[in-house]
GROMACS .gro file of C-alpha atoms in nm:
model
  390
    1UNK     CA    1  -3.167   3.486  -3.108
    2UNK     CA    2  -3.186   3.816  -2.913
    3UNK     CA    3  -3.447   3.884  -2.646
    4UNK     CA    4  -3.484   4.246  -2.544
    5UNK     CA    5  -3.847   4.242  -2.426
    6UNK     CA    6  -4.040   4.033  -2.182
    7UNK     CA    7  -3.809   3.744  -2.107
    8UNK     CA    8  -4.064   3.504  -1.964
    9UNK     CA    9  -4.297   3.561  -2.259
   10UNK     CA   10  -4.005   3.492  -2.489
   11UNK     CA   11  -3.946   3.150  -2.336
   12UNK     CA   12  -4.295   3.034  -2.425
   13UNK     CA   13  -4.269   3.190  -2.771
   14UNK     CA   14  -3.933   3.024  -2.818
   15UNK     CA   15  -4.084   2.687  -2.734
   16UNK     CA   16  -4.373   2.742  -2.973
   17UNK     CA   17  -4.144   2.845  -3.262
   18UNK     CA   18  -3.916   2.542  -3.252
   19UNK     CA   19  -4.201   2.308  -3.156
   20UNK     CA   20  -4.012   2.060  -2.940
   21UNK     CA   21  -4.114   1.873  -2.631
   22UNK     CA   22  -3.946   2.039  -2.337
   23UNK     CA   23  -3.888   1.823  -2.030
   24UNK     CA   24  -3.959   1.999  -1.702
   25UNK     CA   25  -3.595   1.998  -1.591
   26UNK     CA   26  -3.475   2.166  -1.910
   27UNK     CA   27  -3.760   2.418  -1.900
   28UNK     CA   28  -3.681   2.511  -1.539
   29UNK     CA   29  -3.313   2.551  -1.630
   30UNK     CA   30  -3.396   2.790  -1.915
   31UNK     CA   31  -3.626   2.987  -1.686
   32UNK     CA   32  -3.358   3.014  -1.416
   33UNK     CA   33  -3.101   3.127  -1.672
   34UNK     CA   34  -3.278   3.464  -1.714
   35UNK     CA   35  -3.323   3.538  -1.345
   36UNK     CA   36  -3.154   3.841  -1.192
   37UNK     CA   37  -2.886   3.635  -1.017
   38UNK     CA   38  -2.824   3.399  -1.309
   39UNK     CA   39  -2.463   3.314  -1.399
   40UNK     CA   40  -2.295   3.466  -1.702
   41UNK     CA   41  -2.386   3.165  -1.910
   42UNK     CA   42  -2.566   2.836  -1.865
   43UNK     CA   43  -2.536   2.522  -2.078
   44UNK     CA   44  -2.845   2.302  -2.071
   45UNK     CA   45  -2.769   1.956  -2.202
   46UNK     CA   46  -3.068   1.759  -2.333
   47UNK     CA   47  -3.211   1.612  -2.652
   48UNK     CA   48  -3.528   1.724  -2.831
   49UNK     CA   49  -3.665   1.733  -3.185
   50UNK     CA   50  -3.803   1.974  -3.447
   51UNK     CA   51  -4.073   1.820  -3.668
   52UNK     CA   52  -4.192   1.909  -4.018
   53UNK     CA   53  -4.557   1.921  -4.133
   54UNK     CA   54  -4.553   1.544  -4.187
   55UNK     CA   55  -4.474   1.481  -3.822
   56UNK     CA   56  -4.125   1.365  -3.913
   57UNK     CA   57  -3.840   1.519  -3.716
   58UNK     CA   58  -3.580   1.677  -3.937
   59UNK     CA   59  -3.358   1.842  -3.676
   60UNK     CA   60  -3.238   1.739  -3.334
   61UNK     CA   61  -3.159   1.991  -3.061
   62UNK     CA   62  -2.873   1.869  -2.843
   63UNK     CA   63  -2.861   2.162  -2.603
   64UNK     CA   64  -2.908   2.531  -2.535
   65UNK     CA   65  -2.655   2.790  -2.419
   66UNK     CA   66  -2.817   3.076  -2.227
   67UNK     CA   67  -2.603   3.393  -2.204
   68UNK     CA   68  -2.756   3.633  -1.952
   69UNK     CA   69  -2.517   3.919  -2.030
   70UNK     CA   70  -2.634   3.930  -2.394
   71UNK     CA   71  -2.992   3.827  -2.320
   72UNK     CA   72  -2.951   3.555  -2.581
   73UNK     CA   73  -3.014   3.185  -2.640
   74UNK     CA   74  -2.806   2.970  -2.872
   75UNK     CA   75  -2.921   2.625  -2.979
   76UNK     CA   76  -2.697   2.340  -3.092
   77UNK     CA   77  -2.893   2.181  -3.378
   78UNK     CA   78  -2.795   1.899  -3.615
   79UNK     CA   79  -2.974   1.731  -3.903
   80UNK     CA   80  -3.155   1.412  -3.812
   81UNK     CA   81  -2.971   1.204  -4.071
   82UNK     CA   82  -2.634   1.329  -3.954
   83UNK     CA   83  -2.732   1.262  -3.595
   84UNK     CA   84  -2.845   0.911  -3.684
   85UNK     CA   85  -2.511   0.839  -3.849
   86UNK     CA   86  -2.334   0.992  -3.552
   87UNK     CA   87  -2.523   0.767  -3.310
   88UNK     CA   88  -2.449   0.459  -3.519
   89UNK     CA   89  -2.080   0.547  -3.530
   90UNK     CA   90  -2.089   0.607  -3.155
   91UNK     CA   91  -2.249   0.267  -3.093
   92UNK     CA   92  -1.989   0.102  -3.316
   93UNK     CA   93  -1.704   0.269  -3.130
   94UNK     CA   94  -1.859   0.172  -2.798
   95UNK     CA   95  -1.885  -0.189  -2.916
   96UNK     CA   96  -1.523  -0.187  -3.030
   97UNK     CA   97  -1.419  -0.038  -2.697
   98UNK     CA   98  -1.583  -0.316  -2.495
   99UNK     CA   99  -1.440  -0.585  -2.722
  100UNK     CA  100  -1.091  -0.447  -2.658
  101UNK     CA  101  -1.159  -0.417  -2.284
  102UNK     CA  102  -1.270  -0.780  -2.262
  103UNK     CA  103  -0.945  -0.893  -2.429
  104UNK     CA  104  -0.726  -0.718  -2.171
  105UNK     CA  105  -0.574  -0.895  -1.872
  106UNK     CA  106  -0.647  -0.580  -1.673
  107UNK     CA  107  -0.989  -0.504  -1.526
  108UNK     CA  108  -1.150  -0.181  -1.644
  109UNK     CA  109  -1.444  -0.008  -1.476
  110UNK     CA  110  -1.621   0.320  -1.549
  111UNK     CA  111  -1.833   0.481  -1.277
  112UNK     CA  112  -2.066   0.766  -1.376
  113UNK     CA  113  -2.130   0.932  -1.041
  114UNK     CA  114  -2.400   1.167  -1.170
  115UNK     CA  115  -2.603   0.888  -1.327
  116UNK     CA  116  -2.503   0.638  -1.056
  117UNK     CA  117  -2.411   0.382  -1.320
  118UNK     CA  118  -2.107   0.158  -1.336
  119UNK     CA  119  -1.971  -0.055  -1.616
  120UNK     CA  120  -1.693  -0.308  -1.564
  121UNK     CA  121  -1.530  -0.579  -1.770
  122UNK     CA  122  -1.644  -0.935  -1.704
  123UNK     CA  123  -1.294  -1.018  -1.580
  124UNK     CA  124  -1.377  -0.838  -1.254
  125UNK     CA  125  -1.630  -1.104  -1.155
  126UNK     CA  126  -1.403  -1.380  -1.286
  127UNK     CA  127  -1.118  -1.258  -1.066
  128UNK     CA  128  -1.298  -1.161  -0.744
  129UNK     CA  129  -1.617  -1.367  -0.761
  130UNK     CA  130  -1.853  -1.074  -0.703
  131UNK     CA  131  -1.999  -0.785  -0.902
  132UNK     CA  132  -1.948  -0.411  -0.855
  133UNK     CA  133  -2.273  -0.243  -0.757
  134UNK     CA  134  -2.199   0.114  -0.647
  135UNK     CA  135  -2.484   0.358  -0.589
  136UNK     CA  136  -2.315   0.641  -0.402
  137UNK     CA  137  -1.951   0.729  -0.472
  138UNK     CA  138  -1.893   0.930  -0.153
  139UNK     CA  139  -2.044   0.668   0.078
  140UNK     CA  140  -1.985   0.335  -0.090
  141UNK     CA  141  -1.705   0.341  -0.344
  142UNK     CA  142  -1.418   0.220  -0.125
  143UNK     CA  143  -1.643  -0.015   0.071
  144UNK     CA  144  -1.780  -0.172  -0.246
  145UNK     CA  145  -1.429  -0.231  -0.380
  146UNK     CA  146  -1.362  -0.424  -0.056
  147UNK     CA  147  -1.018  -0.274  -0.005
  148UNK     CA  148  -0.809  -0.406   0.285
  149UNK     CA  149  -0.871  -0.180   0.590
  150UNK     CA  150  -0.503  -0.078   0.613
  151UNK     CA  151  -0.493   0.014   0.244
  152UNK     CA  152  -0.828   0.197   0.257
  153UNK     CA  153  -0.690   0.448   0.508
  154UNK     CA  154  -0.397   0.513   0.276
  155UNK     CA  155  -0.620   0.548  -0.032
  156UNK     CA  156  -0.843   0.798   0.152
  157UNK     CA  157  -0.540   1.007   0.245
  158UNK     CA  158  -0.401   0.996  -0.109
  159UNK     CA  159  -0.742   1.092  -0.252
  160UNK     CA  160  -0.763   1.391  -0.018
  161UNK     CA  161  -0.409   1.496  -0.109
  162UNK     CA  162  -0.491   1.453  -0.476
  163UNK     CA  163  -0.789   1.688  -0.447
  164UNK     CA  164  -0.580   1.943  -0.259
  165UNK     CA  165  -0.308   1.930  -0.525
  166UNK     CA  166  -0.564   1.925  -0.807
  167UNK     CA  167  -0.435   1.595  -0.943
  168UNK     CA  168  -0.661   1.382  -1.162
  169UNK     CA  169  -0.526   1.032  -1.110
  170UNK     CA  170  -0.366   0.805  -0.852
  171UNK     CA  171  -0.186   0.471  -0.875
  172UNK     CA  172  -0.143   0.252  -0.570
  173UNK     CA  173  -0.070  -0.108  -0.479
  174UNK     CA  174  -0.354  -0.233  -0.259
  175UNK     CA  175  -0.523  -0.554  -0.147
  176UNK     CA  176  -0.877  -0.633  -0.269
  177UNK     CA  177  -1.094  -0.902  -0.116
  178UNK     CA  178  -1.215  -1.200  -0.316
  179UNK     CA  179  -1.550  -1.369  -0.252
  180UNK     CA  180  -1.377  -1.640  -0.044
  181UNK     CA  181  -1.232  -1.379   0.194
  182UNK     CA  182  -0.875  -1.395   0.064
  183UNK     CA  183  -0.701  -1.074  -0.038
  184UNK     CA  184  -0.537  -1.024  -0.377
  185UNK     CA  185  -0.258  -0.772  -0.431
  186UNK     CA  186  -0.356  -0.539  -0.716
  187UNK     CA  187  -0.239  -0.219  -0.877
  188UNK     CA  188  -0.531   0.023  -0.871
  189UNK     CA  189  -0.527   0.322  -1.102
  190UNK     CA  190  -0.808   0.576  -1.065
  191UNK     CA  191  -0.866   0.861  -1.308
  192UNK     CA  192  -1.101   1.132  -1.188
  193UNK     CA  193  -1.307   1.362  -1.407
  194UNK     CA  194  -1.421   1.676  -1.227
  195UNK     CA  195  -1.674   1.945  -1.307
  196UNK     CA  196  -1.698   2.256  -1.092
  197UNK     CA  197  -1.464   2.100  -0.832
  198UNK     CA  198  -1.683   1.792  -0.802
  199UNK     CA  199  -1.591   1.440  -0.913
  200UNK     CA  200  -1.847   1.333  -1.173
  201UNK     CA  201  -1.677   1.025  -1.315
  202UNK     CA  202  -1.419   0.768  -1.207
  203UNK     CA  203  -1.245   0.546  -1.459
  204UNK     CA  204  -1.038   0.272  -1.303
  205UNK     CA  205  -0.795  -0.001  -1.399
  206UNK     CA  206  -0.715  -0.298  -1.175
  207UNK     CA  207  -0.409  -0.513  -1.249
  208UNK     CA  208  -0.345  -0.842  -1.069
  209UNK     CA  209   0.008  -0.817  -0.925
  210UNK     CA  210  -0.039  -1.071  -0.645
  211UNK     CA  211   0.232  -1.312  -0.764
  212UNK     CA  212   0.479  -1.026  -0.819
  213UNK     CA  213   0.426  -0.873  -0.471
  214UNK     CA  214   0.451  -1.211  -0.297
  215UNK     CA  215   0.762  -1.300  -0.494
  216UNK     CA  216   0.922  -0.969  -0.399
  217UNK     CA  217   0.825  -1.022  -0.034
  218UNK     CA  218   0.983  -1.366  -0.038
  219UNK     CA  219   1.302  -1.230  -0.192
  220UNK     CA  220   1.310  -0.951   0.069
  221UNK     CA  221   1.272  -1.204   0.350
  222UNK     CA  222   1.550  -1.415   0.204
  223UNK     CA  223   1.775  -1.111   0.186
  224UNK     CA  224   1.704  -1.014   0.549
  225UNK     CA  225   1.731  -1.353   0.720
  226UNK     CA  226   2.001  -1.610   0.767
  227UNK     CA  227   1.875  -1.908   0.569
  228UNK     CA  228   2.004  -2.170   0.813
  229UNK     CA  229   1.887  -2.029   1.147
  230UNK     CA  230   1.596  -1.810   1.021
  231UNK     CA  231   1.704  -1.513   1.233
  232UNK     CA  232   1.836  -1.182   1.099
  233UNK     CA  233   2.163  -1.182   0.909
  234UNK     CA  234   2.446  -0.940   0.983
  235UNK     CA  235   2.349  -0.668   0.733
  236UNK     CA  236   1.988  -0.661   0.854
  237UNK     CA  237   2.108  -0.646   1.216
  238UNK     CA  238   2.322  -0.342   1.133
  239UNK     CA  239   2.033  -0.169   0.959
  240UNK     CA  240   1.773  -0.230   1.229
  241UNK     CA  241   1.998  -0.147   1.524
  242UNK     CA  242   2.121   0.175   1.365
  243UNK     CA  243   1.764   0.281   1.290
  244UNK     CA  244   1.663   0.200   1.648
  245UNK     CA  245   1.944   0.412   1.790
  246UNK     CA  246   1.850   0.704   1.564
  247UNK     CA  247   1.484   0.685   1.671
  248UNK     CA  248   1.551   0.617   2.042
  249UNK     CA  249   1.863   0.815   2.129
  250UNK     CA  250   1.763   0.852   2.495
  251UNK     CA  251   1.701   0.482   2.558
  252UNK     CA  252   1.938   0.262   2.757
  253UNK     CA  253   2.017  -0.048   2.553
  254UNK     CA  254   2.255  -0.342   2.560
  255UNK     CA  255   2.441  -0.544   2.301
  256UNK     CA  256   2.519  -0.908   2.376
  257UNK     CA  257   2.792  -1.071   2.167
  258UNK     CA  258   2.789  -1.455   2.173
  259UNK     CA  259   3.057  -1.691   2.043
  260UNK     CA  260   3.027  -2.070   2.070
  261UNK     CA  261   3.308  -2.260   2.243
  262UNK     CA  262   3.450  -2.571   2.072
  263UNK     CA  263   3.225  -2.536   1.767
  264UNK     CA  264   3.514  -2.612   1.529
  265UNK     CA  265   3.549  -2.954   1.695
  266UNK     CA  266   3.186  -3.028   1.609
  267UNK     CA  267   3.246  -2.968   1.239
  268UNK     CA  268   3.581  -3.151   1.239
  269UNK     CA  269   3.466  -3.462   1.428
  270UNK     CA  270   3.089  -3.489   1.382
  271UNK     CA  271   3.051  -3.324   1.043
  272UNK     CA  272   2.896  -3.007   0.908
  273UNK     CA  273   2.540  -3.145   0.917
  274UNK     CA  274   2.566  -3.179   1.295
  275UNK     CA  275   2.731  -2.838   1.303
  276UNK     CA  276   2.430  -2.689   1.122
  277UNK     CA  277   2.196  -2.845   1.378
  278UNK     CA  278   2.403  -2.695   1.660
  279UNK     CA  279   2.372  -2.349   1.503
  280UNK     CA  280   1.994  -2.386   1.464
  281UNK     CA  281   1.963  -2.507   1.825
  282UNK     CA  282   2.169  -2.210   1.941
  283UNK     CA  283   1.947  -1.961   1.755
  284UNK     CA  284   1.632  -2.120   1.901
  285UNK     CA  285   1.771  -2.111   2.256
  286UNK     CA  286   1.870  -1.744   2.223
  287UNK     CA  287   1.520  -1.657   2.095
  288UNK     CA  288   1.361  -1.850   2.383
  289UNK     CA  289   1.554  -1.650   2.644
  290UNK     CA  290   1.532  -1.310   2.474
  291UNK     CA  291   1.183  -1.305   2.332
  292UNK     CA  292   0.972  -0.998   2.261
  293UNK     CA  293   0.911  -0.750   1.982
  294UNK     CA  294   1.179  -0.509   2.108
  295UNK     CA  295   1.463  -0.760   2.064
  296UNK     CA  296   1.688  -0.776   1.754
  297UNK     CA  297   1.866  -1.113   1.722
  298UNK     CA  298   2.117  -1.200   1.452
  299UNK     CA  299   2.355  -1.466   1.336
  300UNK     CA  300   2.656  -1.243   1.299
  301UNK     CA  301   2.859  -1.494   1.103
  302UNK     CA  302   2.996  -1.845   1.153
  303UNK     CA  303   2.930  -1.939   1.516
  304UNK     CA  304   2.881  -1.580   1.635
  305UNK     CA  305   2.545  -1.431   1.738
  306UNK     CA  306   2.435  -1.084   1.850
  307UNK     CA  307   2.141  -0.965   2.059
  308UNK     CA  308   2.036  -0.599   2.090
  309UNK     CA  309   1.757  -0.490   2.323
  310UNK     CA  310   1.650  -0.217   2.565
  311UNK     CA  311   1.832  -0.286   2.892
  312UNK     CA  312   1.684  -0.350   3.235
  313UNK     CA  313   1.844  -0.363   3.577
  314UNK     CA  314   2.188  -0.521   3.608
  315UNK     CA  315   2.045  -0.805   3.817
  316UNK     CA  316   1.781  -0.880   3.551
  317UNK     CA  317   2.046  -0.883   3.277
  318UNK     CA  318   2.276  -1.112   3.476
  319UNK     CA  319   1.991  -1.354   3.544
  320UNK     CA  320   1.893  -1.368   3.175
  321UNK     CA  321   2.247  -1.418   3.048
  322UNK     CA  322   2.316  -1.682   3.315
  323UNK     CA  323   2.012  -1.874   3.191
  324UNK     CA  324   2.139  -1.840   2.834
  325UNK     CA  325   2.485  -1.969   2.928
  326UNK     CA  326   2.329  -2.266   3.102
  327UNK     CA  327   2.099  -2.345   2.807
  328UNK     CA  328   2.378  -2.323   2.550
  329UNK     CA  329   2.598  -2.564   2.743
  330UNK     CA  330   2.524  -2.894   2.568
  331UNK     CA  331   2.703  -3.217   2.479
  332UNK     CA  332   2.681  -3.372   2.133
  333UNK     CA  333   2.767  -3.736   2.068
  334UNK     CA  334   2.867  -3.905   1.742
  335UNK     CA  335   3.136  -4.125   1.592
  336UNK     CA  336   3.223  -4.248   1.943
  337UNK     CA  337   3.304  -3.890   2.034
  338UNK     CA  338   3.154  -3.653   2.291
  339UNK     CA  339   3.195  -3.280   2.236
  340UNK     CA  340   3.063  -3.015   2.473
  341UNK     CA  341   2.962  -2.684   2.323
  342UNK     CA  342   2.918  -2.376   2.542
  343UNK     CA  343   2.918  -2.001   2.486
  344UNK     CA  344   3.145  -1.713   2.576
  345UNK     CA  345   2.952  -1.387   2.598
  346UNK     CA  346   3.042  -1.018   2.609
  347UNK     CA  347   2.804  -0.737   2.703
  348UNK     CA  348   2.821  -0.362   2.634
  349UNK     CA  349   2.570  -0.086   2.717
  350UNK     CA  350   2.441   0.204   2.512
  351UNK     CA  351   2.521   0.488   2.558
  352UNK     CA  352   2.748   0.414   2.857
  353UNK     CA  353   3.007   0.216   2.660
  354UNK     CA  354   2.943   0.360   2.316
  355UNK     CA  355   2.693   0.568   2.124
  356UNK     CA  356   2.729   0.387   1.790
  357UNK     CA  357   2.672   0.027   1.690
  358UNK     CA  358   3.034  -0.010   1.581
  359UNK     CA  359   3.164   0.102   1.921
  360UNK     CA  360   2.923  -0.130   2.103
  361UNK     CA  361   3.035  -0.427   1.893
  362UNK     CA  362   3.398  -0.342   1.962
  363UNK     CA  363   3.343  -0.313   2.340
  364UNK     CA  364   3.131  -0.628   2.364
  365UNK     CA  365   3.393  -0.817   2.160
  366UNK     CA  366   3.658  -0.714   2.413
  367UNK     CA  367   3.433  -0.843   2.693
  368UNK     CA  368   3.375  -1.168   2.500
  369UNK     CA  369   3.751  -1.220   2.460
  370UNK     CA  370   3.785  -1.184   2.837
  371UNK     CA  371   3.523  -1.459   2.885
  372UNK     CA  372   3.724  -1.687   2.654
  373UNK     CA  373   4.049  -1.613   2.836
  374UNK     CA  374   3.895  -1.682   3.176
  375UNK     CA  375   3.770  -2.033   3.103
  376UNK     CA  376   3.482  -1.997   2.853
  377UNK     CA  377   3.114  -2.079   2.927
  378UNK     CA  378   3.057  -1.742   3.100
  379UNK     CA  379   2.970  -1.378   3.033
  380UNK     CA  380   3.159  -1.056   3.097
  381UNK     CA  381   3.027  -0.699   3.108
  382UNK     CA  382   3.263  -0.450   2.949
  383UNK     CA  383   3.475  -0.214   3.157
  384UNK     CA  384   3.782  -0.007   3.072
  385UNK     CA  385   4.019  -0.237   3.261
  386UNK     CA  386   3.949  -0.511   3.007
  387UNK     CA  387   4.124  -0.310   2.737
  388UNK     CA  388   4.439  -0.300   2.951
  389UNK     CA  389   4.424  -0.678   2.991
  390UNK     CA  390   4.390  -0.720   2.613
   0.00000   0.00000   0.00000
């Protein structure tokens, strides 16, 4: 329908010809579409009707495309009967969709940002004990989902990166709060629908993975710790110390190598159960003396233990290790037998005695051997002369 004359007059004539009830928003949009600074084309989405002489609508107008360059309007019109069938089919598909959604173990939600409406499967309330009620995506979406504060920061960053990279979905493992205040590990998948660089719809899927995450965490802990003493095992000690050295190359650190004296006699005469208790006592005593977040303590194997930490003054180190030697000197009684267990200790400094973990272990082991040779129950700090003695 071409309009070469008075454009504003045409709008009113156009309305009169098709005889439909224009809402004010749609009318204003049509009017703006013929202004001097109007875009090349405008699509106005609305629903209206064309009636016959018997006041029965026979056509339905679903929208108008206004093309300013051609001075033309194009209407999308369908027959009423066809539209009715279309709506019935749409309702049926919608009903099928929600039936399927309700059968899923996953939680599905659909947030229409423009209309400020959200639909979610009933399983959401069953799982978390509260109902989604989001009014403003930009201000309330993450808050309403009750994401753990640490995870919310990460989700915000990922969302910003996603917008910058023009991605339309993200998947992340996060913690969501239940009504009782507990957090549940979930996999959150968000699919974004954008129009003109603005998010207009968010479709999400939430999968309960709490038991999987906790099981993996437990397995990871078991793989990192010595099961008897509950301190790091040898492989974890290697990993953490090497990472520390890489990240803190300029720090002065020390490695303390500890070997129990007479431990074999405990196992041979008092039994392995007593031996296990001795090892647990030893680990606890080491942790009591060398406490703090900057200390890495490990059962290195058998009756050997290692401590790695940032070093202090020589006098401080000597005082600490003297206390440890005194605490580890203990007598165990059983089967009419008394056995005294003590510790021989070797100390090496980073980077003075070695700039790798392997070299520090080697030097501290040499110092430990010297402690054994000189009567046990003492500590020795590495020096080059010890290698000559060995």
